[in-house]
Short mmCIF file of C-alpha atoms in Angstrom, two decimals:
data_model
loop_
_atom_site.label_atom_id
_atom_site.label_comp_id
_atom_site.label_asym_id
_atom_site.label_seq_id
_atom_site.Cartn_x
_atom_site.Cartn_y
_atom_site.Cartn_z
CA UNK A 190 97.74 156.21 46.13
CA UNK A 191 97.27 153.32 48.09
CA UNK A 192 96.55 153.84 51.77
CA UNK A 193 99.45 151.95 53.55
CA UNK A 194 97.50 151.66 57.30
CA UNK A 195 98.66 148.03 57.47
CA UNK A 196 101.33 147.11 59.78
CA UNK A 197 105.18 146.91 58.05
CA UNK A 198 107.37 143.69 58.36
CA UNK A 199 110.87 143.35 57.67
CA UNK A 200 112.37 140.48 55.44
CA UNK A 201 115.82 140.67 54.42
CA UNK A 202 116.64 144.07 55.67
CA UNK A 203 113.71 145.26 53.25
CA UNK A 204 110.44 146.66 54.98
CA UNK A 205 107.39 145.51 53.42
CA UNK A 206 103.84 146.86 53.75
CA UNK A 207 100.69 145.12 53.45
CA UNK A 208 98.35 146.61 51.17
CA UNK A 209 95.92 144.73 50.12
CA UNK A 210 94.82 140.76 49.74
CA UNK A 211 93.21 138.39 47.22
CA UNK A 212 92.48 134.56 46.56
CA UNK A 213 93.45 132.73 43.69
CA UNK A 214 90.73 130.83 42.28
CA UNK A 215 92.08 129.15 39.29
CA UNK A 216 95.57 128.97 36.94
CA UNK A 217 96.01 128.58 33.28
CA UNK A 218 98.44 129.33 30.44
CA UNK A 219 97.81 132.08 27.73
CA UNK A 220 96.92 130.72 24.65
CA UNK A 221 99.26 131.33 21.96
CA UNK A 222 101.17 129.75 18.94
CA UNK A 223 104.52 130.91 20.36
CA UNK A 224 105.69 128.77 23.15
CA UNK A 225 108.61 131.06 23.89
CA UNK A 226 106.10 133.83 25.11
CA UNK A 227 103.95 131.55 26.94
CA UNK A 228 102.86 133.16 30.26
CA UNK A 229 101.19 131.66 33.28
CA UNK A 230 97.90 133.43 34.38
CA UNK A 231 96.81 133.31 38.10
CA UNK A 232 92.93 134.24 38.49
CA UNK A 233 92.02 136.05 41.60
CA UNK A 234 88.83 137.62 42.73
CA UNK A 235 90.50 140.81 42.29
CA UNK A 236 93.32 140.09 40.53
CA UNK A 237 94.85 138.66 37.14
CA UNK A 238 98.63 137.69 37.87
CA UNK A 239 100.23 137.12 34.40
CA UNK A 240 103.81 136.11 34.89
CA UNK A 241 106.28 135.67 32.23
CA UNK A 242 109.51 134.76 33.95
CA UNK A 243 110.27 131.80 36.16
CA UNK A 244 107.42 129.96 34.91
CA UNK A 245 109.97 127.05 33.68
CA UNK A 246 110.83 126.16 37.40
CA UNK A 247 107.12 126.08 37.78
CA UNK A 248 106.69 123.79 34.78
CA UNK A 249 109.43 121.32 36.52
CA UNK A 250 107.59 121.79 39.87
CA UNK A 251 104.05 120.15 38.21
CA UNK A 252 106.26 117.01 37.40
CA UNK A 253 106.95 116.28 41.22
CA UNK A 254 104.09 114.26 43.17
CA UNK A 255 102.01 116.33 44.51
CA UNK A 256 101.36 114.66 47.76
CA UNK A 257 104.96 115.17 49.17
CA UNK A 258 104.74 119.08 48.20
CA UNK A 259 104.56 121.40 51.26
CA UNK A 260 103.24 124.96 50.32
CA UNK A 261 102.93 127.91 52.40
CA UNK A 262 99.27 129.00 53.29
CA UNK A 263 99.67 132.55 52.10
CA UNK A 264 101.44 133.57 48.54
CA UNK A 265 103.20 136.88 49.11
CA UNK A 266 103.21 139.42 46.00
CA UNK A 267 105.45 142.66 46.06
CA UNK A 268 104.77 145.55 43.81
CA UNK A 269 107.73 146.93 42.51
CA UNK A 270 106.03 149.46 39.88
CA UNK A 271 102.59 150.57 39.20
CA UNK A 272 101.84 147.49 37.48
CA UNK A 273 105.10 144.93 37.95
CA UNK A 274 104.86 142.19 40.39
CA UNK A 275 107.40 139.61 41.82
CA UNK A 276 106.70 136.69 44.18
CA UNK A 277 109.07 133.99 45.65
CA UNK A 278 107.42 130.51 45.12
CA UNK A 279 108.75 128.93 48.40
CA UNK A 280 107.96 125.07 49.28
CA UNK A 281 109.30 122.17 50.52
CA UNK A 282 109.43 118.48 49.30
CA UNK A 283 109.71 115.86 51.82
CA UNK A 284 109.51 112.40 51.50
CA UNK A 285 109.11 110.38 54.96
CA UNK A 286 110.81 107.52 53.77
CA UNK A 287 114.00 109.57 52.06
CA UNK A 288 113.55 107.41 48.83
CA UNK A 289 113.49 109.98 46.32
CA UNK A 290 113.79 108.85 42.79
CA UNK A 291 116.40 109.78 40.47
CA UNK A 292 113.76 111.87 38.63
CA UNK A 293 112.69 113.80 41.70
CA UNK A 294 116.48 114.13 42.28
CA UNK A 295 117.39 115.80 38.61
CA UNK A 296 114.33 118.06 39.19
CA UNK A 297 114.71 118.97 42.46
CA UNK A 298 118.68 119.95 42.21
CA UNK A 299 117.60 122.75 39.52
CA UNK A 300 115.63 124.62 41.96
CA UNK A 301 115.90 123.42 45.36
CA UNK A 302 118.64 122.88 48.40
CA UNK A 303 118.98 119.54 49.63
CA UNK A 304 118.95 119.91 53.75
CA UNK A 305 118.23 117.93 57.00
CA UNK A 306 115.43 118.07 59.40
CA UNK A 307 116.64 119.04 63.01
CA UNK A 308 115.64 116.48 65.26
CA UNK A 309 117.46 113.63 66.75
CA UNK A 310 117.46 111.49 63.61
CA UNK A 311 117.76 113.90 61.01
CA UNK A 312 115.95 113.41 57.64
CA UNK A 313 116.41 114.58 54.25
CA UNK A 314 114.35 116.88 52.43
CA UNK A 315 114.43 119.53 49.88
CA UNK A 316 114.01 123.23 50.45
CA UNK A 317 112.78 124.93 46.89
CA UNK A 318 112.53 128.31 45.80
CA UNK A 319 111.67 130.14 42.47
CA UNK A 320 111.20 133.89 41.58
CA UNK A 321 108.42 134.52 39.44
CA UNK A 322 108.07 138.16 37.97
CA UNK A 323 105.11 139.69 35.55
CA UNK A 324 102.50 141.96 35.51
CA UNK A 325 99.27 142.74 37.71
CA UNK A 326 95.92 143.43 36.23
CA UNK A 327 92.17 143.36 37.39
CA UNK A 328 90.34 140.18 37.09
CA UNK A 329 87.92 140.25 34.20
CA UNK A 330 84.33 139.87 34.91
CA UNK A 331 83.96 136.92 32.54
CA UNK A 332 86.91 135.19 34.15
CA UNK A 333 85.20 135.45 37.57
CA UNK A 334 82.21 133.83 36.27
CA UNK A 335 83.84 131.13 33.89
CA UNK A 336 86.83 130.16 35.65
CA UNK A 337 86.13 130.67 39.70
CA UNK A 338 86.29 127.74 42.10
CA UNK A 339 85.16 127.46 45.67
CA UNK A 340 88.68 127.53 47.29
CA UNK A 341 91.75 128.89 46.80
CA UNK A 342 94.86 129.75 48.11
CA UNK A 343 95.48 133.53 50.04
CA UNK A 344 97.73 136.19 48.63
CA UNK A 345 99.06 139.02 50.40
CA UNK A 346 99.90 141.97 48.29
CA UNK A 347 102.86 143.97 49.21
CA UNK A 348 104.99 147.25 48.60
CA UNK A 349 108.75 147.82 49.74
CA UNK A 350 109.45 150.49 51.63
CA UNK A 351 107.57 153.83 51.39
CA UNK A 352 106.59 153.53 47.84
CA UNK A 353 103.10 153.95 46.71
CA UNK A 354 101.03 152.65 43.83
CA UNK A 355 97.65 153.09 41.76
CA UNK A 356 94.63 151.72 43.77
CA UNK A 357 93.08 148.51 42.58
CA UNK A 358 90.35 150.81 40.76
CA UNK A 359 92.64 152.42 38.74
CA UNK A 360 94.45 149.16 37.45
CA UNK A 361 94.04 148.25 33.69
CA UNK A 362 91.53 145.20 33.18
CA UNK A 363 93.21 142.07 31.48
CA UNK A 364 93.38 142.57 28.25
CA UNK A 365 90.39 140.75 26.20
CA UNK A 366 93.05 139.41 23.68
CA UNK A 367 94.85 137.62 26.09
CA UNK A 368 93.11 134.28 26.25
CA UNK A 369 93.62 131.83 29.08
CA UNK A 370 93.76 127.99 28.30
CA UNK A 371 91.88 125.63 30.69
CA UNK A 372 94.02 124.86 33.66
CA UNK A 373 95.90 121.15 34.33
CA UNK A 374 95.93 118.92 37.27
CA UNK A 375 99.32 119.47 38.20
CA UNK A 376 99.29 123.10 38.12
CA UNK A 377 96.02 123.04 40.47
CA UNK A 378 97.64 120.87 42.71
CA UNK A 379 100.73 122.97 42.92
CA UNK A 380 98.81 126.19 43.58
CA UNK A 381 95.95 125.23 45.47
CA UNK A 382 97.05 121.88 47.11
CA UNK A 383 95.68 118.34 47.33
CA UNK A 384 93.31 119.17 49.88
CA UNK A 385 91.68 121.68 47.34
CA UNK A 386 91.20 118.95 44.82
CA UNK A 387 89.77 116.54 47.17
CA UNK A 388 87.06 119.35 48.10
CA UNK A 389 85.99 120.24 44.51
CA UNK A 390 85.93 116.89 43.44
CA UNK A 391 83.50 115.80 46.23
CA UNK A 392 81.49 118.91 45.34
CA UNK A 393 81.39 117.94 41.59
CA UNK A 394 80.16 114.24 42.56
CA UNK A 395 77.53 115.64 44.74
CA UNK A 396 76.06 117.86 42.27
#
């Protein structure tokens, strides 16, 4: 059973308890011929998050200009069964000049709400949210060696209410049959941020 000594937080009248934390180091898609079964994989220091629902929204997000994306510093992942997880990917899309292109509006209207800033001169921006669901595994040692990057995005893993689940050591390792393709730049920008890309590009040039 998982120890739940962390403080609890209430969101939407549901109590969440932090049970672990992680850092996403890289992302990619499963390597399969049948595109309808495509899954997105977030590779963390401890866990691999294999997401099968909601990734269509992520595909849309990668078509947006990353410099206008405002992502949260922490991604919250909720466990709902022993290995089933969900996460609400929330972000804002803000153009300071408010000159949103027709392509941007077409994408944003599917997953975002147009809103106004609270100021003396309100500006239009988009608040976006998408629920992603999938399964939780332990990260393979080979993935840590081959895919791990210096910086990443923090993850806080939570449980709802008083329900407890298996500890990290009792989870299954990401199956060897599940191959992960190399990530693409838009996905890196979305999940890890433009500052991460600049940092790692500089590191590569120095090496």
